Amino acid sequence: MAPFTPERGRAAAAQMLDEVERGAASVRGLERRRVFFAEWIDPPFCAGHWLPEMIELAGGEDILGRRGQPSRSTSWEEVLALEPELVIVGPCGFGVEEAAARAADLDLPCPAVAVDGDAYYSRPAPRLAVGVRQLAHLLHPNVAPDPGLPEIGLRTRAGAPVRGRS
């Protein structure tokens, strides 16, 4: 691997910003969808730090998380009272398979999907940019291109998984 240089750093940052802009541009001007991103399941933790901004860039409205604020615990009753249109489960430290397994018993009245929180949402790294593109696709699947990241649809009260790919 080549040694770190300021030029390589600037190139990596530019590539990351371009990736974020592609995701944001694909949904710009669309109606924002109400979303709850679960950074943990039991108890549920709302999105924190940079994740609410990622959701905003992707055309969503985070119902509990606030930009630049830490994630915090809540309850599923509080979450569901705010009527999210989509629940995304991406617990810190887990890939998509483990997230889906841990969320299997949730009883949700809205679409829900498990994602790889560990790889694309909870670590401050260039992969966050691809996470914005995945969020845009999850929130606006008929408009935003699918970046091909793993996701697993979760069973909802309707009975069948909403969507998914692993």
mmCIF file of C-alpha atoms in Angstrom:
data_model
loop_
_atom_site.group_PDB
_atom_site.id
_atom_site.type_symbol
_atom_site.label_atom_id
_atom_site.label_comp_id
_atom_site.label_asym_id
_atom_site.label_seq_id
_atom_site.Cartn_x
_atom_site.Cartn_y
_atom_site.Cartn_z
ATOM 1 C CA MET A 1 0.000 0.000 0.000
ATOM 2 C CA ALA A 2 1.284 3.426 -0.905
ATOM 3 C CA PRO A 3 2.144 5.780 1.941
ATOM 4 C CA PHE A 4 -0.386 8.379 2.971
ATOM 5 C CA THR A 5 -0.036 11.668 1.157
ATOM 6 C CA PRO A 6 -2.158 14.799 1.296
ATOM 7 C CA GLU A 7 -3.038 14.230 -2.374
ATOM 8 C CA ARG A 8 -4.384 10.731 -1.669
ATOM 9 C CA GLY A 9 -6.397 12.120 1.229
ATOM 10 C CA ARG A 10 -7.905 14.869 -0.909
ATOM 11 C CA ALA A 11 -8.718 12.360 -3.650
ATOM 12 C CA ALA A 12 -10.427 10.009 -1.166
ATOM 13 C CA ALA A 13 -12.435 12.911 0.319
ATOM 14 C CA ALA A 14 -13.469 14.125 -3.146
ATOM 15 C CA GLN A 15 -14.592 10.629 -4.134
ATOM 16 C CA MET A 16 -16.606 10.306 -0.920
ATOM 17 C CA LEU A 17 -18.284 13.691 -1.412
ATOM 18 C CA ASP A 18 -19.108 12.790 -5.020
ATOM 19 C CA GLU A 19 -20.725 9.540 -3.878
ATOM 20 C CA VAL A 20 -22.815 11.397 -1.276
ATOM 21 C CA GLU A 21 -23.873 13.975 -3.876
ATOM 22 C CA ARG A 22 -24.974 11.242 -6.294
ATOM 23 C CA GLY A 23 -27.230 9.784 -3.619
ATOM 24 C CA ALA A 24 -28.593 13.188 -2.560
ATOM 25 C CA ALA A 25 -29.134 14.390 -6.142
ATOM 26 C CA SER A 26 -31.209 11.334 -7.010
ATOM 27 C CA VAL A 27 -33.855 12.275 -4.417
ATOM 28 C CA ARG A 28 -33.534 16.059 -4.231
ATOM 29 C CA GLY A 29 -36.938 17.747 -4.251
ATOM 30 C CA LEU A 30 -38.903 14.597 -3.422
ATOM 31 C CA GLU A 31 -41.241 14.398 -0.461
ATOM 32 C CA ARG A 32 -39.321 13.298 2.618
ATOM 33 C CA ARG A 33 -40.248 9.907 4.045
ATOM 34 C CA ARG A 34 -40.453 9.487 7.813
ATOM 35 C CA VAL A 35 -37.918 6.934 8.994
ATOM 36 C CA PHE A 36 -36.650 5.419 12.208
ATOM 37 C CA PHE A 37 -33.114 4.042 12.042
ATOM 38 C CA ALA A 38 -32.508 1.636 14.938
ATOM 39 C CA GLU A 39 -28.859 1.731 15.955
ATOM 40 C CA TRP A 40 -29.790 -0.842 18.585
ATOM 41 C CA ILE A 41 -32.869 -3.016 19.068
ATOM 42 C CA ASP A 42 -33.448 -3.858 22.735
ATOM 43 C CA PRO A 43 -33.860 -1.211 23.890
ATOM 44 C CA PRO A 44 -34.086 0.639 20.596
ATOM 45 C CA PHE A 45 -31.610 3.477 20.111
ATOM 46 C CA CYS A 46 -32.371 6.248 17.648
ATOM 47 C CA ALA A 47 -29.801 7.383 15.110
ATOM 48 C CA GLY A 48 -27.113 9.747 16.298
ATOM 49 C CA HIS A 49 -24.033 11.701 15.302
ATOM 50 C CA TRP A 50 -23.793 11.773 11.473
ATOM 51 C CA LEU A 51 -26.584 9.296 10.700
ATOM 52 C CA PRO A 52 -29.511 11.787 10.889
ATOM 53 C CA GLU A 53 -27.659 13.936 8.339
ATOM 54 C CA MET A 54 -27.197 10.880 6.110
ATOM 55 C CA ILE A 55 -30.949 10.243 6.321
ATOM 56 C CA GLU A 56 -31.689 13.878 5.450
ATOM 57 C CA LEU A 57 -29.336 13.761 2.445
ATOM 58 C CA ALA A 58 -31.095 10.572 1.309
ATOM 59 C CA GLY A 59 -34.528 12.197 1.260
ATOM 60 C CA GLY A 60 -35.727 11.130 4.675
ATOM 61 C CA GLU A 61 -36.887 12.720 7.884
ATOM 62 C CA ASP A 62 -35.442 11.066 10.972
ATOM 63 C CA ILE A 63 -38.330 10.925 13.458
ATOM 64 C CA LEU A 64 -36.116 10.829 16.576
ATOM 65 C CA GLY A 65 -32.418 11.273 15.783
ATOM 66 C CA ARG A 66 -30.873 14.740 15.675
ATOM 67 C CA ARG A 67 -27.855 15.867 13.659
ATOM 68 C CA GLY A 68 -24.663 15.945 15.676
ATOM 69 C CA GLN A 69 -26.326 14.531 18.800
ATOM 70 C CA PRO A 70 -25.500 11.138 20.284
ATOM 71 C CA SER A 71 -27.850 8.246 19.723
ATOM 72 C CA ARG A 72 -30.114 7.637 22.692
ATOM 73 C CA SER A 73 -32.369 4.935 23.992
ATOM 74 C CA THR A 74 -36.079 5.121 23.391
ATOM 75 C CA SER A 75 -38.932 2.611 23.341
ATOM 76 C CA TRP A 76 -40.736 0.896 20.502
ATOM 77 C CA GLU A 77 -43.935 2.498 21.813
ATOM 78 C CA GLU A 78 -42.418 5.992 21.344
ATOM 79 C CA VAL A 79 -41.103 5.051 17.902
ATOM 80 C CA LEU A 80 -44.426 3.662 16.661
ATOM 81 C CA ALA A 81 -46.394 6.594 18.108
ATOM 82 C CA LEU A 82 -44.412 8.832 15.706
ATOM 83 C CA GLU A 83 -45.667 6.715 12.777
ATOM 84 C CA PRO A 84 -42.550 6.016 10.741
ATOM 85 C CA GLU A 85 -43.094 5.028 7.124
ATOM 86 C CA LEU A 86 -40.012 2.803 7.266
ATOM 87 C CA VAL A 87 -37.922 1.242 10.025
ATOM 88 C CA ILE A 88 -34.294 0.507 9.195
ATOM 89 C CA VAL A 89 -32.471 -1.814 11.589
ATOM 90 C CA GLY A 90 -28.691 -1.406 11.530
ATOM 91 C CA PRO A 91 -27.317 -2.115 14.995
ATOM 92 C CA CYS A 92 -23.811 -0.922 15.650
ATOM 93 C CA GLY A 93 -21.337 -3.786 15.465
ATOM 94 C CA PHE A 94 -23.485 -6.178 13.409
ATOM 95 C CA GLY A 95 -23.702 -7.122 9.776
ATOM 96 C CA VAL A 96 -26.982 -7.553 7.939
ATOM 97 C CA GLU A 97 -27.535 -11.242 8.831
ATOM 98 C CA GLU A 98 -27.102 -10.673 12.570
ATOM 99 C CA ALA A 99 -29.222 -7.492 12.434
ATOM 100 C CA ALA A 100 -32.053 -9.405 10.746
ATOM 101 C CA ALA A 101 -31.797 -12.281 13.229
ATOM 102 C CA ARG A 102 -31.935 -9.935 16.215
ATOM 103 C CA ALA A 103 -34.903 -8.029 14.732
ATOM 104 C CA ALA A 104 -36.893 -11.140 13.753
ATOM 105 C CA ASP A 105 -39.325 -10.823 16.677
ATOM 106 C CA LEU A 106 -40.179 -7.148 16.193
ATOM 107 C CA ASP A 107 -43.883 -6.507 15.652
ATOM 108 C CA LEU A 108 -43.952 -3.515 13.302
ATOM 109 C CA PRO A 109 -46.931 -2.036 11.448
ATOM 110 C CA CYS A 110 -44.767 -0.524 8.700
ATOM 111 C CA PRO A 111 -42.145 -1.744 6.227
ATOM 112 C CA ALA A 112 -38.831 -2.677 7.828
ATOM 113 C CA VAL A 113 -35.426 -3.696 6.556
ATOM 114 C CA ALA A 114 -32.157 -4.782 8.138
ATOM 115 C CA VAL A 115 -28.890 -3.331 6.839
ATOM 116 C CA ASP A 116 -25.186 -3.723 7.598
ATOM 117 C CA GLY A 117 -24.893 -1.008 10.233
ATOM 118 C CA ASP A 118 -21.349 -1.968 11.089
ATOM 119 C CA ALA A 119 -19.995 -1.506 7.565
ATOM 120 C CA TYR A 120 -21.998 1.440 6.200
ATOM 121 C CA TYR A 121 -23.449 3.490 9.058
ATOM 122 C CA SER A 122 -21.733 3.339 12.445
ATOM 123 C CA ARG A 123 -18.044 3.709 11.548
ATOM 124 C CA PRO A 124 -16.661 7.071 10.409
ATOM 125 C CA ALA A 125 -15.171 5.977 7.091
ATOM 126 C CA PRO A 126 -15.601 6.490 3.328
ATOM 127 C CA ARG A 127 -18.208 3.693 3.266
ATOM 128 C CA LEU A 128 -20.671 6.142 4.842
ATOM 129 C CA ALA A 129 -21.021 7.689 1.374
ATOM 130 C CA VAL A 130 -22.323 4.413 -0.057
ATOM 131 C CA GLY A 131 -24.633 4.230 2.962
ATOM 132 C CA VAL A 132 -26.244 7.515 1.842
ATOM 133 C CA ARG A 133 -26.905 5.938 -1.549
ATOM 134 C CA GLN A 134 -28.453 2.867 0.102
ATOM 135 C CA LEU A 135 -30.656 5.052 2.290
ATOM 136 C CA ALA A 136 -31.809 7.018 -0.772
ATOM 137 C CA HIS A 137 -32.749 3.743 -2.466
ATOM 138 C CA LEU A 138 -34.532 2.372 0.618
ATOM 139 C CA LEU A 139 -36.495 5.602 1.036
ATOM 140 C CA HIS A 140 -37.218 6.182 -2.665
ATOM 141 C CA PRO A 141 -36.768 2.824 -4.440
ATOM 142 C CA ASN A 142 -38.540 3.909 -7.630
ATOM 143 C CA VAL A 143 -36.176 6.851 -8.107
ATOM 144 C CA ALA A 144 -32.812 6.249 -6.431
ATOM 145 C CA PRO A 145 -30.582 3.555 -7.958
ATOM 146 C CA ASP A 146 -29.830 0.481 -5.873
ATOM 147 C CA PRO A 147 -26.131 0.532 -4.890
ATOM 148 C CA GLY A 148 -26.235 -3.241 -4.328
ATOM 149 C CA LEU A 149 -25.485 -3.279 -0.585
ATOM 150 C CA PRO A 150 -26.879 -6.124 1.530
ATOM 151 C CA GLU A 151 -30.354 -5.722 2.985
ATOM 152 C CA ILE A 152 -32.889 -8.161 4.383
ATOM 153 C CA GLY A 153 -36.599 -7.402 4.486
ATOM 154 C CA LEU A 154 -38.183 -8.004 7.878
ATOM 155 C CA ARG A 155 -41.615 -9.451 8.501
ATOM 156 C CA THR A 156 -44.189 -6.838 9.409
ATOM 157 C CA ARG A 157 -47.756 -7.150 10.657
ATOM 158 C CA ALA A 158 -48.754 -7.662 7.038
ATOM 159 C CA GLY A 159 -46.903 -10.966 7.282
ATOM 160 C CA ALA A 160 -44.329 -11.088 4.506
ATOM 161 C CA PRO A 161 -40.919 -9.478 4.214
ATOM 162 C CA VAL A 162 -41.190 -6.147 2.480
ATOM 163 C CA ARG A 163 -38.020 -6.356 0.439
ATOM 164 C CA GLY A 164 -34.534 -7.624 0.779
ATOM 165 C CA ARG A 165 -31.328 -8.954 -0.603
ATOM 166 C CA SER A 166 -28.372 -10.367 1.242
#
